[in-house]
CSV table of N, CA, C and O in Angstrom, one decimal:
chain,number,residue,atom,x,y,z
G,806,MET,N,-0.2,-1.1,12.2
G,806,MET,CA,-1.5,-0.9,11.6
G,806,MET,C,-2.4,-2.1,12.2
G,806,MET,O,-2.1,-3.1,12.1
G,807,ALA,N,-3.2,-1.5,13.0
G,807,ALA,CA,-4.0,-2.4,13.8
G,807,ALA,C,-5.6,-2.1,13.3
G,807,ALA,O,-6.4,-1.0,13.9
G,808,TRP,N,-6.2,-2.7,12.4
G,808,TRP,CA,-7.5,-2.4,12.0
G,808,TRP,C,-8.4,-3.0,13.1
G,808,TRP,O,-9.4,-2.3,12.9
G,809,GLY,N,-8.3,-4.2,13.7
G,809,GLY,CA,-9.1,-4.5,14.7
G,809,GLY,C,-10.3,-5.5,14.2
G,809,GLY,O,-10.8,-6.3,15.1
G,810,CYS,N,-10.7,-5.1,13.1
G,810,CYS,CA,-12.0,-6.0,12.5
G,810,CYS,C,-11.9,-5.9,11.1
G,810,CYS,O,-11.2,-5.0,10.3
G,811,TYR,N,-12.3,-6.6,10.5
G,811,TYR,CA,-12.5,-6.7,9.1
G,811,TYR,C,-13.0,-5.7,8.1
G,811,TYR,O,-12.3,-4.9,7.2
G,812,PRO,N,-14.3,-5.3,8.8
G,812,PRO,CA,-14.9,-4.1,8.2
G,812,PRO,C,-13.8,-2.8,8.3
G,812,PRO,O,-13.8,-2.2,7.3
G,813,ARG,N,-13.1,-2.6,9.2
G,813,ARG,CA,-12.2,-1.4,9.2
G,813,ARG,C,-11.2,-1.9,8.1
G,813,ARG,O,-10.4,-0.9,7.4
G,814,PHE,N,-10.5,-2.7,7.7
G,814,PHE,CA,-9.8,-3.4,7.0
G,814,PHE,C,-9.9,-3.0,5.6
G,814,PHE,O,-9.5,-2.2,4.6
G,815,VAL,N,-11.4,-3.2,5.1
G,815,VAL,CA,-12.1,-3.0,4.1
G,815,VAL,C,-12.0,-1.5,4.0
G,815,VAL,O,-11.6,-0.9,2.6
G,816,ALA,N,-12.6,-0.7,5.1
G,816,ALA,CA,-12.6,1.0,4.8
G,816,ALA,C,-11.1,1.4,4.5
G,816,ALA,O,-11.0,2.4,3.8
G,817,TYR,N,-9.9,1.1,5.0
G,817,TYR,CA,-8.8,1.5,5.1
G,817,TYR,C,-8.3,1.0,3.5
G,817,TYR,O,-7.7,1.9,2.7
G,818,THR,N,-8.8,-0.3,2.9
G,818,THR,CA,-8.6,-0.3,1.4
G,818,THR,C,-9.2,0.3,0.8
G,818,THR,O,-8.6,0.8,-0.6
G,819,ALA,N,-10.2,0.7,1.0
G,819,ALA,CA,-11.1,1.9,0.1
G,819,ALA,C,-10.5,2.9,0.0
G,819,ALA,O,-10.3,3.7,-1.0
G,820,LYS,N,-9.8,3.5,1.2
G,820,LYS,CA,-9.0,4.5,1.1
G,820,LYS,C,-7.7,4.7,-0.2
G,820,LYS,O,-7.4,5.4,-0.5
G,821,LEU,N,-7.0,3.6,0.1
G,821,LEU,CA,-5.8,3.2,-0.8
G,821,LEU,C,-6.3,3.1,-2.3
G,821,LEU,O,-5.7,3.6,-3.2
G,822,LEU,N,-7.6,2.6,-2.5
G,822,LEU,CA,-7.9,2.2,-3.8
G,822,LEU,C,-9.2,3.3,-4.5
G,822,LEU,O,-9.9,3.1,-5.0
G,823,ARG,N,-9.1,4.5,-3.9
G,823,ARG,CA,-10.1,5.6,-4.1
G,823,ARG,C,-10.3,5.5,-5.3
G,823,ARG,O,-11.5,6.3,-5.7
G,824,LEU,N,-9.5,5.6,-6.3
G,824,LEU,CA,-10.0,5.7,-7.7
G,824,LEU,C,-10.4,4.7,-8.3
G,824,LEU,O,-10.8,5.1,-9.4
G,825,LEU,N,-10.8,3.4,-7.8
G,825,LEU,CA,-11.4,2.6,-8.2
G,825,LEU,C,-12.9,2.4,-8.0
G,825,LEU,O,-13.3,3.2,-7.0
G,826,PRO,N,-13.7,2.1,-8.5
G,826,PRO,CA,-15.2,1.6,-8.1
G,826,PRO,C,-15.3,1.1,-7.0
G,826,PRO,O,-14.7,0.2,-6.5
G,827,PRO,N,-16.0,1.9,-5.7
G,827,PRO,CA,-16.3,1.3,-4.5
G,827,PRO,C,-16.4,-0.1,-4.7
G,827,PRO,O,-16.5,-0.9,-3.5
G,828,ILE,N,-17.5,-0.6,-5.7
G,828,ILE,CA,-18.3,-1.9,-5.4
G,828,ILE,C,-17.2,-3.0,-5.6
G,828,ILE,O,-17.5,-4.1,-5.3
G,829,ILE,N,-16.1,-2.6,-6.1
G,829,ILE,CA,-15.1,-3.8,-6.4
G,829,ILE,C,-14.0,-3.7,-5.1
G,829,ILE,O,-13.6,-4.7,-4.9
G,830,VAL,N,-14.3,-2.7,-4.1
G,830,VAL,CA,-13.2,-2.9,-2.9
G,830,VAL,C,-13.1,-3.9,-2.2
G,830,VAL,O,-12.6,-4.5,-1.6
G,831,PRO,N,-14.7,-4.6,-1.6
G,831,PRO,CA,-14.5,-5.6,-0.8
G,831,PRO,C,-14.0,-6.8,-1.5
G,831,PRO,O,-13.2,-7.7,-0.8
G,832,ALA,N,-14.0,-7.2,-2.8
G,832,ALA,CA,-13.6,-8.1,-3.4
G,832,ALA,C,-12.1,-8.1,-3.4
G,832,ALA,O,-11.0,-9.0,-3.0
G,833,LEU,N,-11.6,-6.8,-3.6
G,833,LEU,CA,-10.2,-6.7,-3.5
G,833,LEU,C,-9.2,-7.1,-2.3
G,833,LEU,O,-8.5,-7.4,-2.0
G,834,ALA,N,-10.1,-6.5,-1.3
G,834,ALA,CA,-9.5,-6.7,0.5
G,834,ALA,C,-9.7,-8.3,0.5
G,834,ALA,O,-8.8,-8.6,1.0
G,835,PHE,N,-10.7,-8.8,0.3
G,835,PHE,CA,-10.7,-10.3,0.5
G,835,PHE,C,-9.9,-10.9,-0.4
G,835,PHE,O,-8.8,-11.9,0.0
G,836,GLY,N,-9.3,-10.3,-1.8
G,836,GLY,CA,-8.4,-11.5,-2.4
G,836,GLY,C,-7.0,-11.0,-1.9
G,836,GLY,O,-6.2,-11.8,-1.7
G,837,ALA,N,-6.7,-9.9,-1.3
G,837,ALA,CA,-5.3,-9.7,-0.6
G,837,ALA,C,-5.3,-10.4,0.4
G,837,ALA,O,-4.4,-11.0,0.8
G,838,THR,N,-6.2,-10.4,1.4
G,838,THR,CA,-6.0,-11.2,2.6
G,838,THR,C,-6.1,-12.8,2.2
G,838,THR,O,-5.3,-13.6,3.0
G,839,ALA,N,-6.6,-13.1,1.2
G,839,ALA,CA,-6.5,-14.9,0.6
G,839,ALA,C,-5.0,-15.0,0.0
G,839,ALA,O,-4.4,-15.9,0.5
G,840,ALA,N,-4.8,-13.9,-0.9
G,840,ALA,CA,-3.1,-14.1,-1.2
G,840,ALA,C,-2.4,-14.0,-0.1
G,840,ALA,O,-1.4,-15.0,-0.2
G,841,GLU,N,-2.2,-13.3,1.0
G,841,GLU,CA,-1.2,-13.2,2.0
G,841,GLU,C,-1.4,-14.7,2.9
G,841,GLU,O,-0.4,-15.0,3.1
G,842,THR,N,-2.7,-15.0,2.9
G,842,THR,CA,-2.5,-16.5,3.5
G,842,THR,C,-2.1,-17.3,2.9
G,842,THR,O,-1.3,-18.4,3.3
G,843,LEU,N,-2.6,-17.6,1.4
G,843,LEU,CA,-1.8,-18.6,0.8
G,843,LEU,C,-0.4,-18.5,0.4
G,843,LEU,O,0.2,-19.6,0.7
G,844,PHE,N,0.1,-17.4,0.5
G,844,PHE,CA,1.6,-17.3,0.3
G,844,PHE,C,2.0,-17.8,1.7
G,844,PHE,O,3.3,-18.3,1.6
G,845,GLY,N,1.8,-17.4,2.9
G,845,GLY,CA,2.3,-17.7,4.0
G,845,GLY,C,1.9,-19.3,4.2
G,845,GLY,O,3.2,-20.1,4.7
G,846,LEU,N,1.1,-19.5,3.8
G,846,LEU,CA,0.8,-21.2,3.7
G,846,LEU,C,1.9,-21.9,2.9
G,846,LEU,O,2.6,-23.0,3.3
G,847,LEU,N,1.8,-21.5,1.9
G,847,LEU,CA,2.9,-22.2,0.7
G,847,LEU,C,4.3,-22.3,1.3
G,847,LEU,O,4.9,-23.1,1.2
G,848,LEU,N,4.7,-20.9,1.8
G,848,LEU,CA,6.1,-21.0,2.2
G,848,LEU,C,6.2,-21.9,3.4
G,848,LEU,O,7.4,-22.3,3.5
G,849,VAL,N,5.6,-22.1,4.5
G,849,VAL,CA,5.5,-22.6,5.6
G,849,VAL,C,5.7,-24.0,4.9
G,849,VAL,O,6.5,-25.0,5.7
G,850,LEU,N,4.9,-24.6,4.1
G,850,LEU,CA,4.8,-25.9,3.9
G,850,LEU,C,6.0,-26.4,2.9
G,850,LEU,O,6.3,-27.6,2.6
G,851,GLY,N,6.6,-25.2,2.4
G,851,GLY,CA,7.8,-25.5,1.2
G,851,GLY,C,7.4,-25.7,-0.2
G,851,GLY,O,8.1,-26.5,-0.8
G,852,GLU,N,6.1,-25.5,-0.4
G,852,GLU,CA,5.9,-25.9,-1.7
G,852,GLU,C,5.8,-24.8,-3.0
G,852,GLU,O,5.6,-23.6,-2.7
G,853,LYS,N,6.6,-25.1,-3.6
G,853,LYS,CA,7.0,-23.9,-5.1
G,853,LYS,C,7.7,-22.7,-4.2
G,853,LYS,O,7.2,-21.6,-4.4
G,854,THR,N,8.7,-22.9,-3.7
G,854,THR,CA,9.1,-22.0,-2.7
G,854,THR,C,9.6,-20.4,-3.3
G,854,THR,O,9.4,-19.3,-3.0
G,855,ARG,N,10.2,-20.9,-4.5
G,855,ARG,CA,10.9,-20.1,-5.5
G,855,ARG,C,9.8,-18.9,-6.3
G,855,ARG,O,9.6,-17.7,-5.9
G,856,LEU,N,8.8,-19.5,-6.5
G,856,LEU,CA,7.7,-19.1,-7.0
G,856,LEU,C,6.9,-18.1,-6.3
G,856,LEU,O,6.3,-16.9,-6.3
G,857,THR,N,6.4,-18.7,-4.9
G,857,THR,CA,5.7,-18.1,-4.3
G,857,THR,C,6.5,-16.9,-3.1
G,857,THR,O,5.8,-15.9,-3.2
G,858,SER,N,7.9,-17.2,-3.2
G,858,SER,CA,8.5,-15.8,-2.8
G,858,SER,C,8.4,-14.8,-3.7
G,858,SER,O,8.3,-13.7,-3.4
G,859,LEU,N,8.5,-15.0,-5.0
G,859,LEU,CA,8.3,-14.0,-5.8
G,859,LEU,C,7.0,-13.3,-6.1
G,859,LEU,O,7.1,-12.2,-6.1
G,860,LEU,N,6.0,-14.2,-5.9
G,860,LEU,CA,4.6,-13.3,-6.0
G,860,LEU,C,4.4,-12.8,-4.6
G,860,LEU,O,3.8,-11.7,-4.8
G,861,SER,N,4.8,-13.2,-3.8
G,861,SER,CA,4.4,-12.6,-2.5
G,861,SER,C,5.4,-11.3,-2.2
G,861,SER,O,4.9,-10.2,-2.2
G,862,GLY,N,6.6,-11.1,-3.2
G,862,GLY,CA,7.2,-9.9,-2.9
G,862,GLY,C,6.9,-8.9,-4.0
G,862,GLY,O,6.6,-7.9,-3.5
G,863,VAL,N,6.4,-9.4,-5.1
G,863,VAL,CA,5.4,-8.3,-6.0
G,863,VAL,C,4.5,-8.1,-5.4
G,863,VAL,O,4.1,-6.6,-5.4
G,864,PHE,N,3.6,-8.8,-4.6
G,864,PHE,CA,2.3,-8.1,-3.9
G,864,PHE,C,2.5,-7.4,-2.8
G,864,PHE,O,2.0,-6.3,-2.8
G,865,ASP,N,4.0,-7.5,-2.1
G,865,ASP,CA,4.1,-6.5,-1.0
G,865,ASP,C,4.8,-5.6,-1.5
G,865,ASP,O,4.6,-4.3,-1.1
G,866,LEU,N,5.4,-5.3,-2.8
G,866,LEU,CA,5.9,-4.0,-3.0
G,866,LEU,C,4.8,-3.4,-3.8
G,866,LEU,O,4.7,-2.0,-3.7
G,867,VAL,N,3.8,-4.1,-4.5
G,867,VAL,CA,2.5,-3.2,-4.9
G,867,VAL,C,1.6,-2.4,-3.6
G,867,VAL,O,1.2,-1.2,-3.6
G,868,ALA,N,1.7,-3.3,-2.6
G,868,ALA,CA,0.7,-2.9,-1.3
G,868,ALA,C,1.8,-1.8,-0.8
G,868,ALA,O,1.0,-0.7,-0.2
G,869,ALA,N,3.0,-1.6,-0.7
G,869,ALA,CA,3.7,-0.8,0.0
G,869,ALA,C,3.5,0.5,-0.9
G,869,ALA,O,3.5,1.5,-0.4
G,870,LYS,N,3.6,0.4,-2.2
G,870,LYS,CA,3.3,1.3,-3.0
G,870,LYS,C,2.3,2.3,-3.0
G,870,LYS,O,2.1,3.4,-2.7
G,871,LEU,N,1.1,1.4,-2.9
G,871,LEU,CA,-0.2,2.1,-2.3
G,871,LEU,C,-0.2,2.7,-1.3
G,871,LEU,O,-0.8,4.1,-0.9
G,872,VAL,N,0.4,1.9,0.1
G,872,VAL,CA,0.4,2.7,1.2
G,872,VAL,C,1.4,3.8,1.4
G,872,VAL,O,0.9,5.0,1.9
G,873,ARG,N,2.6,3.6,0.6
G,873,ARG,CA,3.3,5.1,0.2
G,873,ARG,C,2.5,6.2,-0.2
G,873,ARG,O,2.5,7.3,0.3
G,874,ARG,N,1.6,5.7,-1.1
G,874,ARG,CA,0.9,7.1,-1.9
G,874,ARG,C,-0.1,7.7,-0.8
G,874,ARG,O,-0.4,9.0,-0.9
G,875,TYR,N,-1.1,6.7,0.0
G,875,TYR,CA,-1.6,7.3,0.5
G,875,TYR,C,-1.2,8.3,1.7
G,875,TYR,O,-1.6,9.0,2.2
G,876,VAL,N,-0.3,7.7,2.7
G,876,VAL,CA,0.7,8.3,3.7
G,876,VAL,C,1.0,9.6,3.0
G,876,VAL,O,1.1,10.4,3.8
G,877,THR,N,1.8,9.6,1.6
G,877,THR,CA,2.6,10.8,1.8
G,877,THR,C,1.6,12.0,0.8
G,877,THR,O,2.1,13.1,0.9
G,878,GLU,N,0.5,11.7,0.7
G,878,GLU,CA,-0.5,12.7,0.0
G,878,GLU,C,-0.9,13.6,1.1
G,878,GLU,O,-1.1,13.0,2.1
G,879,ARG,N,-0.9,15.1,0.8
G,879,ARG,CA,-1.4,15.9,1.9
G,879,ARG,C,-2.7,16.7,1.4
G,879,ARG,O,-2.8,16.7,0.1
G,880,PRO,N,-3.5,17.3,2.3
G,880,PRO,CA,-4.5,18.0,1.9
G,880,PRO,C,-4.2,19.3,1.2
G,880,PRO,O,-4.9,19.8,0.8
G,881,TRP,N,-3.1,20.0,1.4
G,881,TRP,CA,-2.9,21.0,0.8
G,881,TRP,C,-2.2,20.9,-0.6
G,881,TRP,O,-1.3,20.1,-0.8
G,882,GLY,N,-2.0,22.2,-1.1
G,882,GLY,CA,-1.5,22.0,-2.5
G,882,GLY,C,0.2,22.1,-2.4
G,882,GLY,O,0.7,22.0,-1.7
G,883,SER,N,0.4,22.2,-3.9
G,883,SER,CA,2.0,21.9,-4.0
G,883,SER,C,2.9,23.1,-3.7
G,883,SER,O,4.0,23.1,-3.6
G,884,ASN,N,2.1,24.1,-3.6
G,884,ASN,CA,2.6,25.2,-3.1
G,884,ASN,C,3.1,25.4,-2.0
G,884,ASN,O,3.9,26.4,-1.5
G,885,SER,N,2.8,24.6,-1.0
G,885,SER,CA,3.5,24.7,0.3
G,885,SER,C,4.4,23.8,0.6
G,885,SER,O,4.8,23.7,1.9
G,886,GLY,N,5.2,23.2,-0.3
G,886,GLY,CA,6.3,22.5,-0.1
G,886,GLY,C,6.3,21.1,0.1
G,886,GLY,O,7.1,20.3,0.3
G,887,SER,N,4.7,20.5,-0.2
G,887,SER,CA,4.5,19.1,0.1
G,887,SER,C,5.2,18.0,-1.2
G,887,SER,O,5.4,17.0,-0.6
G,888,ASP,N,5.5,19.0,-2.0
G,888,ASP,CA,6.4,18.3,-3.1
G,888,ASP,C,7.8,17.9,-2.2
G,888,ASP,O,8.7,16.4,-2.6
G,889,PHE,N,8.3,18.7,-1.5
G,889,PHE,CA,9.8,18.1,-0.7
G,889,PHE,C,9.5,17.0,0.1
G,889,PHE,O,10.2,16.1,0.3
G,890,VAL,N,8.0,17.2,0.8
G,890,VAL,CA,7.8,15.9,1.6
G,890,VAL,C,7.7,14.7,0.9
G,890,VAL,O,8.3,13.7,1.1
G,891,ARG,N,7.1,14.6,-0.5
G,891,ARG,CA,7.2,13.5,-1.1
G,891,ARG,C,8.4,13.2,-1.7
G,891,ARG,O,8.5,11.7,-2.2
G,892,ASN,N,9.4,14.1,-2.0
G,892,ASN,CA,10.6,13.8,-2.8
G,892,ASN,C,11.8,13.7,-1.9
G,892,ASN,O,12.5,15.3,-2.1
G,893,PRO,N,12.0,13.5,-0.7
G,893,PRO,CA,13.5,13.7,-0.1
G,893,PRO,C,14.6,14.1,-0.6
G,893,PRO,O,15.1,14.7,-0.2
G,894,PRO,N,15.2,13.2,-1.8
G,894,PRO,CA,16.2,13.7,-2.4
G,894,PRO,C,16.3,15.2,-2.9
G,894,PRO,O,17.3,15.8,-2.9
G,895,SER,N,15.1,15.6,-3.5
G,895,SER,CA,14.9,17.3,-3.9
G,895,SER,C,15.0,18.1,-2.5
G,895,SER,O,16.0,19.3,-2.7
G,896,VAL,N,15.0,17.8,-1.2
G,896,VAL,CA,15.3,18.4,-0.3
G,896,VAL,C,16.8,18.4,-0.1
G,896,VAL,O,17.2,19.5,0.1
G,897,ALA,N,17.2,17.6,-0.3
G,897,ALA,CA,18.8,17.5,0.0
G,897,ALA,C,19.5,17.9,-1.0
G,897,ALA,O,20.1,18.8,-1.0
G,898,ALA,N,19.0,18.0,-2.5
G,898,ALA,CA,19.7,18.7,-3.5
G,898,ALA,C,19.6,20.3,-3.2
G,898,ALA,O,20.4,21.0,-3.6
G,899,THR,N,18.3,20.6,-3.0
G,899,THR,CA,18.1,22.2,-2.7
G,899,THR,C,18.4,22.6,-1.5
G,899,THR,O,18.6,23.9,-1.4
G,900,GLY,N,18.7,22.0,-0.3
G,900,GLY,CA,18.9,22.7,0.9
G,900,GLY,C,17.8,23.1,1.7
G,900,GLY,O,17.8,23.8,2.7
G,901,ASN,N,16.6,22.8,0.9
G,901,ASN,CA,15.4,23.5,1.5
G,901,ASN,C,14.5,22.7,2.4
G,901,ASN,O,13.9,21.9,2.3
G,902,TRP,N,14.8,22.8,3.8
G,902,TRP,CA,14.4,21.6,4.7
G,902,TRP,C,12.9,22.2,5.6
G,902,TRP,O,12.5,21.7,6.4
G,903,ASN,N,12.5,23.6,5.0
G,903,ASN,CA,11.4,23.9,5.9
G,903,ASN,C,10.2,23.1,5.3
G,903,ASN,O,9.7,22.8,4.2
């Protein structure tokens, strides 16, 4: 993902967090940037590495879940088979690859 500039990153964050009030999205985008920077610095410096790596991992899992939710949502309804796109094990179980 190449945002190119901070306003594009904030716009992408707004897409991921579209259920939240738009007024808080810039603060959350800044908080995410600050957290990633702080985690990286603490890990490089070797300060509280166990706690830092745990918090960084939790942060990354939450971010990955938000990105997955945004990427896998489709504009069409669930009658078109989009539920199979969201749930690959159900595709394997039913054999419906269309």
